[in-house]
Coordinates of C-alpha atoms in Angstrom, one line a residue:
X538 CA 25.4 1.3 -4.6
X539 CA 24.3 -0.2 -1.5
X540 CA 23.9 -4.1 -1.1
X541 CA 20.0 -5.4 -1.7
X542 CA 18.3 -8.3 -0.2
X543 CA 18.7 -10.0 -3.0
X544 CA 22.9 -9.9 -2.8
X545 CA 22.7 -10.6 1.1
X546 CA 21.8 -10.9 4.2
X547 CA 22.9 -7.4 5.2
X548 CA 21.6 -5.8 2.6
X549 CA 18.0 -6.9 3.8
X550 CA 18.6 -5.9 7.1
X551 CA 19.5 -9.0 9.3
X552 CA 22.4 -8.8 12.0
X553 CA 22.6 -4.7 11.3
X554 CA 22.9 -3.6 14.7
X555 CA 23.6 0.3 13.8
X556 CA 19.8 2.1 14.1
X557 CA 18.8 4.9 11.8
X558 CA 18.6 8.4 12.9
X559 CA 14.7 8.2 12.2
X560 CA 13.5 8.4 15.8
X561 CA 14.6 11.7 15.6
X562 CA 11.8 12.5 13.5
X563 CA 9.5 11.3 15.7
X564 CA 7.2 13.3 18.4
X565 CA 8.2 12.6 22.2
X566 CA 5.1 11.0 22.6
X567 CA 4.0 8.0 19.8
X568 CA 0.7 6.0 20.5
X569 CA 1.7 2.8 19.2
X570 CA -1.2 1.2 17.2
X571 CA -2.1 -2.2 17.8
X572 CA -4.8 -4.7 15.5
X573 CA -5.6 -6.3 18.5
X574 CA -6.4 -3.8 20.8
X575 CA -11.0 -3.5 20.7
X576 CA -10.1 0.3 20.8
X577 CA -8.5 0.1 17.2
X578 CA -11.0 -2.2 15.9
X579 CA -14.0 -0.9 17.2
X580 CA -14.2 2.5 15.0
X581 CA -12.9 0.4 12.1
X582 CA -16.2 -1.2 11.7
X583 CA -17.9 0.5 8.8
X584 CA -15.7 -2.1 6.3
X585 CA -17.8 -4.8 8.1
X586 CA -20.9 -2.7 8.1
X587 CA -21.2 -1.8 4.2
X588 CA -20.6 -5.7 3.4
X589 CA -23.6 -6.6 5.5
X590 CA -25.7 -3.9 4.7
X591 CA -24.9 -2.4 1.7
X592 CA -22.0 -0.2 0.4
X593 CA -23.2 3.5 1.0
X594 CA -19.6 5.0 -0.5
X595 CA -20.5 5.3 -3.8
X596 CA -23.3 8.3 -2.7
X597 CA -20.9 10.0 -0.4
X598 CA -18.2 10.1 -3.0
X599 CA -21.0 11.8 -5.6
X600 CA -21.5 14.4 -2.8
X601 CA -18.1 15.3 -2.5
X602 CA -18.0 15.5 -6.1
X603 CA -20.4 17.8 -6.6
X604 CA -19.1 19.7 -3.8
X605 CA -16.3 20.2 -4.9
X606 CA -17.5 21.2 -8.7
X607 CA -19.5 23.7 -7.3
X608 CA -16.8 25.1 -5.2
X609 CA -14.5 25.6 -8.8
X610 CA -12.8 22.3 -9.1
X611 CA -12.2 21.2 -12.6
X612 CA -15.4 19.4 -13.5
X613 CA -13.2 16.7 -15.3
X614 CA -10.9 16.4 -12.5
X615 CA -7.9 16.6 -14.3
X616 CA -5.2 18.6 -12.7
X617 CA -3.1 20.0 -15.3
X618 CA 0.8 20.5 -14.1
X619 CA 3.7 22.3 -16.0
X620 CA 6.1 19.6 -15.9
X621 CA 8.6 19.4 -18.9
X622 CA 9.1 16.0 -20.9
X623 CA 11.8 14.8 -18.2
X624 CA 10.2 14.5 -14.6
X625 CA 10.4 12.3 -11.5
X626 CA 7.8 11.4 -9.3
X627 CA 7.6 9.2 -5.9
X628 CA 4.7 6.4 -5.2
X629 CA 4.6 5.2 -1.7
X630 CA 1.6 3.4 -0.5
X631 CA -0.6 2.7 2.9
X632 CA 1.8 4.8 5.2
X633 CA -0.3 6.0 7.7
X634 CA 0.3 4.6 11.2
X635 CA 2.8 7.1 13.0
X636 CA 5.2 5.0 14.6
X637 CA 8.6 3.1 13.6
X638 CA 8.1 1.6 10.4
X639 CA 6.1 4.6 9.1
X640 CA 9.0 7.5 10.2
X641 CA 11.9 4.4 9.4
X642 CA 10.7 4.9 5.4
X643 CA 11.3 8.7 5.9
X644 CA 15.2 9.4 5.6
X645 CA 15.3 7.0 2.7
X646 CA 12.6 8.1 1.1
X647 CA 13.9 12.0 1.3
X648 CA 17.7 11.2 0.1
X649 CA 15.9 8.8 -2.7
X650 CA 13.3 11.6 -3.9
X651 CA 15.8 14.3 -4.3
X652 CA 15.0 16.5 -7.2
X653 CA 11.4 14.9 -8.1
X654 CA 8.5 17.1 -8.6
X655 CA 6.2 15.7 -6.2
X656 CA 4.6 12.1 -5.0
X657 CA 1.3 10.2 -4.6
X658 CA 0.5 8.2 -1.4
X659 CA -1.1 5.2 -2.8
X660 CA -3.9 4.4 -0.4
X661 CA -4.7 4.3 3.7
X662 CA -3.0 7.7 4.3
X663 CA -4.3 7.6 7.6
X664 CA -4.8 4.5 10.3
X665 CA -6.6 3.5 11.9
X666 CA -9.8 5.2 10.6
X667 CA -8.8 8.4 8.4
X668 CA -9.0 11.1 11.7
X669 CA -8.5 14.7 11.1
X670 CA -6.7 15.0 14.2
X671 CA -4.5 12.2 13.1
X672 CA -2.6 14.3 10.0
X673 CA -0.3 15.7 12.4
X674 CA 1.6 13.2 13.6
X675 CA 1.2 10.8 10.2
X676 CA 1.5 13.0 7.4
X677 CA 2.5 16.4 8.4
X678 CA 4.9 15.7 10.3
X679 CA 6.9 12.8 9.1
X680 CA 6.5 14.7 5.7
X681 CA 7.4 18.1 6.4
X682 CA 10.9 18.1 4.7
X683 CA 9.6 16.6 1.3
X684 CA 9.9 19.6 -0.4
X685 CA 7.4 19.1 -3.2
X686 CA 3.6 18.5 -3.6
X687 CA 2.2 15.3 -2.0
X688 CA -1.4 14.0 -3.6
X689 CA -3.0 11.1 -2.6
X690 CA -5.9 8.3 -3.2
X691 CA -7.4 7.5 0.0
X692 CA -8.0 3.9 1.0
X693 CA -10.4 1.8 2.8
X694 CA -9.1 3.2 6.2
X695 CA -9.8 6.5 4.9
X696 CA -13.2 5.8 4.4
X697 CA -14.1 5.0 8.0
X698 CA -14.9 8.6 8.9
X699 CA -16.8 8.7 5.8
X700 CA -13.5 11.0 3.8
X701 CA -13.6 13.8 6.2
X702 CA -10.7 14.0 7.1
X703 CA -8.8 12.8 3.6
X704 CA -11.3 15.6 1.5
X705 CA -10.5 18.6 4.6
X706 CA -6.6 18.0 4.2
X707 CA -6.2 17.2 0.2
X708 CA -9.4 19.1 -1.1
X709 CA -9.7 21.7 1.2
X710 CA -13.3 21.3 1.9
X711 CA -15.7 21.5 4.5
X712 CA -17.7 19.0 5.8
X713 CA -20.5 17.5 4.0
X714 CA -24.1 18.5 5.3
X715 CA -25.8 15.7 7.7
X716 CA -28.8 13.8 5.2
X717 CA -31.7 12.8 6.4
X718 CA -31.9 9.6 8.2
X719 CA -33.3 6.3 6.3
X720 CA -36.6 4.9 6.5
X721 CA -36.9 2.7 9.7
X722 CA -36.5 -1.2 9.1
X723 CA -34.6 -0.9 5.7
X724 CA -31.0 -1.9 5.2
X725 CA -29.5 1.6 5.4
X726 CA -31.3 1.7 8.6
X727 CA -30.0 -1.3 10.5
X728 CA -26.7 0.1 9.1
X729 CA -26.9 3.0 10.4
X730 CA -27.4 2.5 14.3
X731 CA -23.7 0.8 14.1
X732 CA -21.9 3.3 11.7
X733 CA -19.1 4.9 12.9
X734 CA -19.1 9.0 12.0
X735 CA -16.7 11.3 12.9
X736 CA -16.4 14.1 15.5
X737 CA -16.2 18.0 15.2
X738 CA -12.5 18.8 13.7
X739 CA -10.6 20.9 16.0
X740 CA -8.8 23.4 14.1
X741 CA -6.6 24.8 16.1
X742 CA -5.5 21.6 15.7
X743 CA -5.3 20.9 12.2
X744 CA -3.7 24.4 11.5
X745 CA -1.0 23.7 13.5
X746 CA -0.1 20.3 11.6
X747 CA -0.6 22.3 7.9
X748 CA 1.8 24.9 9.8
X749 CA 4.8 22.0 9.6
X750 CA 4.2 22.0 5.2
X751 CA 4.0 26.0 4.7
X752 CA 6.1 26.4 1.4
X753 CA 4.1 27.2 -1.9
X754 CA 5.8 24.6 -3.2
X755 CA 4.8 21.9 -1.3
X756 CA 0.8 22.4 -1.5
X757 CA -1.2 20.8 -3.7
X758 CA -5.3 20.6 -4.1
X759 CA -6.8 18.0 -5.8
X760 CA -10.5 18.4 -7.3
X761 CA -11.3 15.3 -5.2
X762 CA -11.0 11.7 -3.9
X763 CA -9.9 10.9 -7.3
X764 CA -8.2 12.4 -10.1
X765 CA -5.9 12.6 -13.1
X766 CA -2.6 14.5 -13.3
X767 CA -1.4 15.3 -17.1
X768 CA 2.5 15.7 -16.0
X769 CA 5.2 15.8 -19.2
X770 CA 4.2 12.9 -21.4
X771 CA 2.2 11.4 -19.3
X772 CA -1.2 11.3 -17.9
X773 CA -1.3 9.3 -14.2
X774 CA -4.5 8.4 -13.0
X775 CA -5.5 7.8 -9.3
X776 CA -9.0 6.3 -8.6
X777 CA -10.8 5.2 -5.3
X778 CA -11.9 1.9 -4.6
X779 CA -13.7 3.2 -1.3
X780 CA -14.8 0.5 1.6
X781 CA -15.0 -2.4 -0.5
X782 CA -12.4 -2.5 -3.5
X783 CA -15.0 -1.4 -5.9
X784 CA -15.7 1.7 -7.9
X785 CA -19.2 3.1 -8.1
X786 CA -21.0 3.9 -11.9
X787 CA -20.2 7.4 -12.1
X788 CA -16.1 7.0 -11.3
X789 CA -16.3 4.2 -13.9
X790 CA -17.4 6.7 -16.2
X791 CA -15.0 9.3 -15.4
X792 CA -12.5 6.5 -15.7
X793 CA -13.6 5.5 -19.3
X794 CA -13.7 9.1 -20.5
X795 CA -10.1 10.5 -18.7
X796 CA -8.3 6.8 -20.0
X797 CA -9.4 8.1 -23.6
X798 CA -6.4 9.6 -26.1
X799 CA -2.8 8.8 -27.5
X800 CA -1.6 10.1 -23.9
X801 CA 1.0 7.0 -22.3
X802 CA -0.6 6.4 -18.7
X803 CA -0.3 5.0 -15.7
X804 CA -3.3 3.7 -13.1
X805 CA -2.6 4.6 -9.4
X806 CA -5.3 2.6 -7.5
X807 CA -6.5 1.7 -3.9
X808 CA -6.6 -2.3 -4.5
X809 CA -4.0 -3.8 -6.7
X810 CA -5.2 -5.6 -10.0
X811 CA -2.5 -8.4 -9.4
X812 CA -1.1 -9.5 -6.2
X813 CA -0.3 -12.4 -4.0
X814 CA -0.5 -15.0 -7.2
X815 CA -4.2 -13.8 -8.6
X816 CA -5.4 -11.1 -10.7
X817 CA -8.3 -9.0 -9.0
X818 CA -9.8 -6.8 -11.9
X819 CA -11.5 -4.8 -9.8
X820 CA -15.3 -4.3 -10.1
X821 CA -17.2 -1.4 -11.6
X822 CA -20.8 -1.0 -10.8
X823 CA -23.0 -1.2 -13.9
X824 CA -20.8 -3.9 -15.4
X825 CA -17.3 -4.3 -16.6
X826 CA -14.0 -4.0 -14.5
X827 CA -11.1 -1.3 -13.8
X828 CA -8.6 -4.0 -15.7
X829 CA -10.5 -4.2 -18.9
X830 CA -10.4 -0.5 -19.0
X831 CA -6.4 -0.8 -18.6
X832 CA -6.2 -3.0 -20.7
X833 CA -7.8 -1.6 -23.8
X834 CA -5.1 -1.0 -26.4
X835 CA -6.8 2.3 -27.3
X836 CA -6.6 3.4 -23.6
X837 CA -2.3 3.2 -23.8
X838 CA -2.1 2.2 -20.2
X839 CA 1.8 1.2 -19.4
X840 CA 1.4 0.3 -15.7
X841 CA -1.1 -0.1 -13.0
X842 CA 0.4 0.7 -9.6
X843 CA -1.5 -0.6 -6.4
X844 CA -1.6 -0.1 -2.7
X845 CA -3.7 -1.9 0.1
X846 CA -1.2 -4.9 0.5
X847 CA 1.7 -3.9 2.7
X848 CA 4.7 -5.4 0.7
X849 CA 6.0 -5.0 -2.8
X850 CA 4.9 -7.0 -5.6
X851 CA 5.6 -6.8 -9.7
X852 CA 3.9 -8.4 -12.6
X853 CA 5.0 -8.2 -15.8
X854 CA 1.4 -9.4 -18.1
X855 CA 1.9 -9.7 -21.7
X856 CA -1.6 -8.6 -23.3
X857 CA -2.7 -10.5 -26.3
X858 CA -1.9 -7.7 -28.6
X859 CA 2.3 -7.6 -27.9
X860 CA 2.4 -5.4 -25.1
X861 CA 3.6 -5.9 -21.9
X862 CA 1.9 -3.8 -18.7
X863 CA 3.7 -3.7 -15.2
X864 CA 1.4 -4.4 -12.5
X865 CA 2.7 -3.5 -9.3
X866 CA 2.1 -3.5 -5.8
X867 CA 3.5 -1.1 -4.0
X868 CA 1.7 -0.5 -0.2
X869 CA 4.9 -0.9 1.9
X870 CA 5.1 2.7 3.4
X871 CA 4.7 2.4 6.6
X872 CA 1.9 0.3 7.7
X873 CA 2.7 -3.4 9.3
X874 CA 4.3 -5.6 7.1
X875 CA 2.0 -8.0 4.6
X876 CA 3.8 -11.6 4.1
X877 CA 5.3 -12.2 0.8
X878 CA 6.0 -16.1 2.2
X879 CA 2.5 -17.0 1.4
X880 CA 2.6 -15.9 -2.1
X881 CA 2.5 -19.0 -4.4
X882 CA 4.8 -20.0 -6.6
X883 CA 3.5 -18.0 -9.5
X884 CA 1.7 -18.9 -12.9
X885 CA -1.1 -15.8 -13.4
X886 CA -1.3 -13.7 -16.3
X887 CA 1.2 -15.3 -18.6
X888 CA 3.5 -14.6 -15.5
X889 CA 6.3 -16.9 -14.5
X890 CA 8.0 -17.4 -11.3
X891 CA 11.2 -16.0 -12.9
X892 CA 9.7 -13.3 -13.9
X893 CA 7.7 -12.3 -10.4
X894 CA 9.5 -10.0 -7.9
X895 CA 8.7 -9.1 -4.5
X896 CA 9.9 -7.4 -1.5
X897 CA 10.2 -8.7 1.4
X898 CA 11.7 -11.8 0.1
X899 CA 10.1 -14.4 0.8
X900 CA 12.3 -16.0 2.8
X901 CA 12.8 -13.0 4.7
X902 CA 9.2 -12.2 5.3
X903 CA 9.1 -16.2 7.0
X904 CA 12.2 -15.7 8.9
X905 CA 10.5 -12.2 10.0
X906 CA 7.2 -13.8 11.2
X907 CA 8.7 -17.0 12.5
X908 CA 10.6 -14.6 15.1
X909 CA 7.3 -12.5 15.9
X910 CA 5.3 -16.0 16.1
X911 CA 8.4 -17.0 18.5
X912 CA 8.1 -13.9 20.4
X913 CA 4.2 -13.9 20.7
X914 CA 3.7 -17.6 21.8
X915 CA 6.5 -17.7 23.9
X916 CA 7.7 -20.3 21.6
X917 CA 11.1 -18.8 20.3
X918 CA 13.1 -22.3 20.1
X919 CA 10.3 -23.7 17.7
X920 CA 9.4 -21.2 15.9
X921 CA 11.9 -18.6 15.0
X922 CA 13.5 -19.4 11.5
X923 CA 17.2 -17.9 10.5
X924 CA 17.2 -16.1 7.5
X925 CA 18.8 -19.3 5.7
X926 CA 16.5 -21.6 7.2
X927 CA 13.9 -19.9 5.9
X928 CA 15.0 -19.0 2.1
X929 CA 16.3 -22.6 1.9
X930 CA 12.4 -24.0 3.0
X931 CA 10.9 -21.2 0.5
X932 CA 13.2 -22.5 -2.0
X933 CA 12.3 -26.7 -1.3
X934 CA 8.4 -25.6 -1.6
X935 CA 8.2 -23.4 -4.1
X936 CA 10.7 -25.7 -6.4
X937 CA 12.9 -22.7 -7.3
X938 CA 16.4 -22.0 -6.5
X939 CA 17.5 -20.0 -3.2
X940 CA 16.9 -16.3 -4.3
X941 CA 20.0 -15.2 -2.0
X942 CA 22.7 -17.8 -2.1
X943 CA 24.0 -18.8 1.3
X944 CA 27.5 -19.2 2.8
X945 CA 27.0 -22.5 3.8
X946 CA 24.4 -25.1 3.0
X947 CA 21.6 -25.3 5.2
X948 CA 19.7 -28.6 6.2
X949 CA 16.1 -28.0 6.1
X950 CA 14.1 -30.2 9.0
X951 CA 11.2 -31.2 10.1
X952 CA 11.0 -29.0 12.5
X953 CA 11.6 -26.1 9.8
X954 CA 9.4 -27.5 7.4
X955 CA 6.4 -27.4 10.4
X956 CA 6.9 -24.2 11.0
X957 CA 6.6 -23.0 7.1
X958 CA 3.5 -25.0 7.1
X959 CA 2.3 -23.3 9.8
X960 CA 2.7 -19.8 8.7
X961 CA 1.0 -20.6 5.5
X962 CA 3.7 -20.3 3.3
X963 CA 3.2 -20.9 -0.1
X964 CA 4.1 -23.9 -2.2
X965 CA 3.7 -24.8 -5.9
X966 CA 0.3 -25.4 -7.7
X967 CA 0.7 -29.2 -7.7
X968 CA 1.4 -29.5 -4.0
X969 CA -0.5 -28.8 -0.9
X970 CA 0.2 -29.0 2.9
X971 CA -2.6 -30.6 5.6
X972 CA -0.8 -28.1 8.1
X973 CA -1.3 -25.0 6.2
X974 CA -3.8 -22.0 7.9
X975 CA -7.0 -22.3 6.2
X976 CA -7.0 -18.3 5.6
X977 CA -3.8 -17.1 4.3
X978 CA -3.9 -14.0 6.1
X979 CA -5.1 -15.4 9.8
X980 CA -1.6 -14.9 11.7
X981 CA -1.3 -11.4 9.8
X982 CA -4.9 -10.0 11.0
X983 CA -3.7 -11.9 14.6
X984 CA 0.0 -11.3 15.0
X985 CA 0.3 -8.1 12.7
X986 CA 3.8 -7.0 13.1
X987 CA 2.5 -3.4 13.6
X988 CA 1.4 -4.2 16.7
X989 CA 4.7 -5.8 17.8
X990 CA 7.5 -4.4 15.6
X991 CA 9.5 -1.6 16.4
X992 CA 13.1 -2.8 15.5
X993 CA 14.8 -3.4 12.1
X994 CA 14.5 -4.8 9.7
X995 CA 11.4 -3.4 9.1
X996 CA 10.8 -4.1 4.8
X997 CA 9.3 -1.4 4.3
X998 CA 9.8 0.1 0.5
X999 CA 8.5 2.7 -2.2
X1000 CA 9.0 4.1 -5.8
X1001 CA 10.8 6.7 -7.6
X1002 CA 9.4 6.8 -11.3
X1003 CA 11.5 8.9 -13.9
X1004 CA 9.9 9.5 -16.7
X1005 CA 11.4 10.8 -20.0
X1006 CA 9.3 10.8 -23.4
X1007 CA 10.4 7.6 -24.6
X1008 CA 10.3 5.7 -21.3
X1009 CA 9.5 5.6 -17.3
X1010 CA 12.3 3.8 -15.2
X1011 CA 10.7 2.3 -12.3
X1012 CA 12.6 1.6 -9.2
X1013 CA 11.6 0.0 -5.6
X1014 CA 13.6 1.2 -2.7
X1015 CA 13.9 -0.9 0.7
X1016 CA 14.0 1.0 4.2
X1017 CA 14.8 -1.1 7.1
X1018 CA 15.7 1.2 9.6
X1019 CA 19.4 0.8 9.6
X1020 CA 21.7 4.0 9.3
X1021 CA 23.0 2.6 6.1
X1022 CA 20.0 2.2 4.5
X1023 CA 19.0 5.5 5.4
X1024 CA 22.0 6.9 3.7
X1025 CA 22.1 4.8 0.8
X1026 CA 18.6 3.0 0.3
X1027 CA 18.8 -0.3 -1.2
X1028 CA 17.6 -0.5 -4.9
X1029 CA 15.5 -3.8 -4.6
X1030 CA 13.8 -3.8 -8.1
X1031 CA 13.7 -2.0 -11.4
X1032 CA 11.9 -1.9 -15.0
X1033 CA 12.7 0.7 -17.7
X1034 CA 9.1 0.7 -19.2
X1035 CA 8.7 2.1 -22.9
X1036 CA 6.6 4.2 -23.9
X1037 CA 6.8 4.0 -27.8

């Protein structure tokens, strides 16, 4: 078994020299997608939009409910497989961006998925705003050799073409007819004069990509945006938090009725109920939240899985009543790399520092940004990290002991100490830093490595789930874009979950 990051420096990636064979995968031609360029963020306005102005997903996803009942879908939308009692399944989550990091994940994801039954994408399918005419080159084509079904819960970036795309390639269904437009003056209004819609779908097009996933085997039709799959003992559930992270009335009724029964399950969701150091329960309209639903002992959820957040996260909360239920991030599929650095050393949910895991390190993800700060500012001397330096500052602020021991000792500096501070890496509750970003996400919206990354190590990562009728085994996989990871990917975390 290969080396992870947490044996050693190699095994996360650093000083690996030997590329993958991924570009291979690649199209001649790859637009690389930048967070700074006005062109990206300009149609990815409607986020902004439905916070000022009101939240208009909630309707949409009604309509292409009901379209998709009338057209035959299970009204309950419940897709019934024939799985027996011993299955596999892959999770991999926001993946969407068609360029390095998205078609590095690919080899390891293949040789790591070998003989399940099919896989979810967990969110953000498609950057930057969920385009038709973007399937080809980020999800047929870098996932043409999976050879089972792929279904998927779309994401906030999905939503920015109101679904269109996501419900064509997923659902199979036509566009929704245009409504009328809202009285002049009111909030829907002002809305609407900024609100990005999308254009005619060129087919020729779109047939072309479907053309590079043609085996029976690999298609799959879902009743809609989201779902439940009753697969061996198990009944996974994927809803969709939309624009804002929320669920509308009707989904959390769906949600209350398909969570009911003996059935072990397990949440797939758009926004994660715990990550970076909090608990987000997730809002449903009408009262209540996604997490109390989860939580209910009657419900017999065993783990809530979560994209959105570009890294890899696990939190293992103890409920009141004896049981233990796996929250996990899991949104590293492709899409630039969220910072793990700025996670704080961890107390939430009964959940204890020794008991948190993440991928990237954390020590990793500063080293990884203090060298794309570097490169940006022009700054390399001050800013760029080693991968000691940084685990060896991680380790001083959080209080904790370095998670990958070193070779040698490192003596940590002012000057290293500055630049964690300046990267907003996290520290323990007690302690705070007057050098620290005011938003813990500023250099990541600013500096996304997405924009600027297109070299290993890339920490990327995502799931394989074996399930068996007394348990699911959970594992993490890294990808980093080296040839050995590709042939051997890295097993960076694991949980045997029971489901007794």
């Amino acid at each position: 078994m290969a080396h992870s990051s947490r044996d050693t420096a190699a095994g996360a990636g650093w000083g690996n020299s030997q590329l993958g064979t991924y570009k291979r995968l690649m199209p001649d031609r790859v637009e690389k997608l930048s967070w700074l360029d006005p062109r990206t963020l300009w149609p990815a306005r409607n986020g902004v939009l439905a916070s000022w102005f009101g939240d208009p997903t909630g309707r949409t996803r009604s309509r292409w409910v009901e379209q998709r009942v009338a057209a035959g879908a299970p009204a309950d939308a419940v897709i019934r497989r024939g799985d027996a009692d011993r299955f596999s399944f892959m999770v991999i989550g926001d993946t969407g961006e068609g360029d390095d990091p998205q078609y590095a994940v690919v080899p390891g994801f293949l040789k790591a998925g070998r003989g399940t039954d099919f896989a979810v994408i967990a969110s953000d399918v498609i950057y930057p705003v969920g385009s038709t005419g973007d399937y080809g080159t980020k999800f047929f084509r870098p996932y043409r050799d999976y050879p089972a079904a792929l279904y998927a819960i779309p994401g906030n970036h999905d939503w920015y073409e109101g679904l269109q795309g996501f419900m064509r390639v997923f659902c199979g269904a036509p566009p929704l007819a245009p409504e009328a437009r809202p009285r002049p003056l009111t909030r829907a209004w002002f809305r609407s004069l900024l609100w990005h819609s999308p254009g005619p779908t060129d087919e020729q097009r779109l047939a072309a990509a479907q053309a590079l996933r043609p085996e029976p085997a690999q298609q799959a039709v879902q009743p809609g945006p989201y779902w439940a799959i009753d697969a061996g003992p198990v009944r996974i559930v994927g809803i969709d938090t939309g624009l804002l992270g929320t669920i509308d009335a009707e989904q959390g009724r769906w949600l209350r009725e398909v969570s009911r029964g003996e059935r072990p399950k397990i949440l797939v969701t758009g926004s994660p109920l715990y990550v970076d150091g909090e608990h987000r329960p997730c809002a449903v309209e009408g009262g209540g939240t996604v997490d109390e639903i989860v939580r209910d002992p009657a419900h017999r959820y065993v783990a809530a899985i979560g994209g959105d957040i570009h890294n890899y996260q696990r939190y293992p909360v103890r409920l009141p009543d004896g049981r233990t239920l796996q929250y996990i991030v899991a949104g590293g599929g492709g899409a630039f790399m969220h910072a793990t650095h700025t996670v704080p050393r961890v107390g939430v949910g009964g959940v204890t520092e020794e008991e948190f895991r993440c991928y990237p390190l954390r020590g990793d993800s500063l080293a990884f940004y203090s060298g794309l700060y570097g490169r940006r500012l022009r700054m390399p001397r001050f800013f760029t990290l080693t991968e000691a330096e940084a685990t060896a500052v991680i380790a001083e602020r959080l209080g904790i002991p370095p998670t990958r021991s070193q070779t040698e000792p490192v003596r940590v500096t002012r000057r290293i100490r500055l630049v964690a501070s300046l990267l907003g890496a996290g520290r323990r509750p007690d302690r705070s830093s007057r050098f620290r970003l005011p938003v813990r996400k500023t250099y990541t919206q600013l500096f996304s490595p997405g924009s600027a990354t297109y070299s290993p190590p890339f920490f990327k990562s995502f799931l394989r789930l074996d399930v068996t009728p007394s348990s699911v085994h959970v594992r993490c996989h890294s990808a980093t874009g080296t040839l050995d990871h590709e042939i051997d990917p890295p097993v960076e975390d694991e949980v045997t979950i029971p489901l007794s």
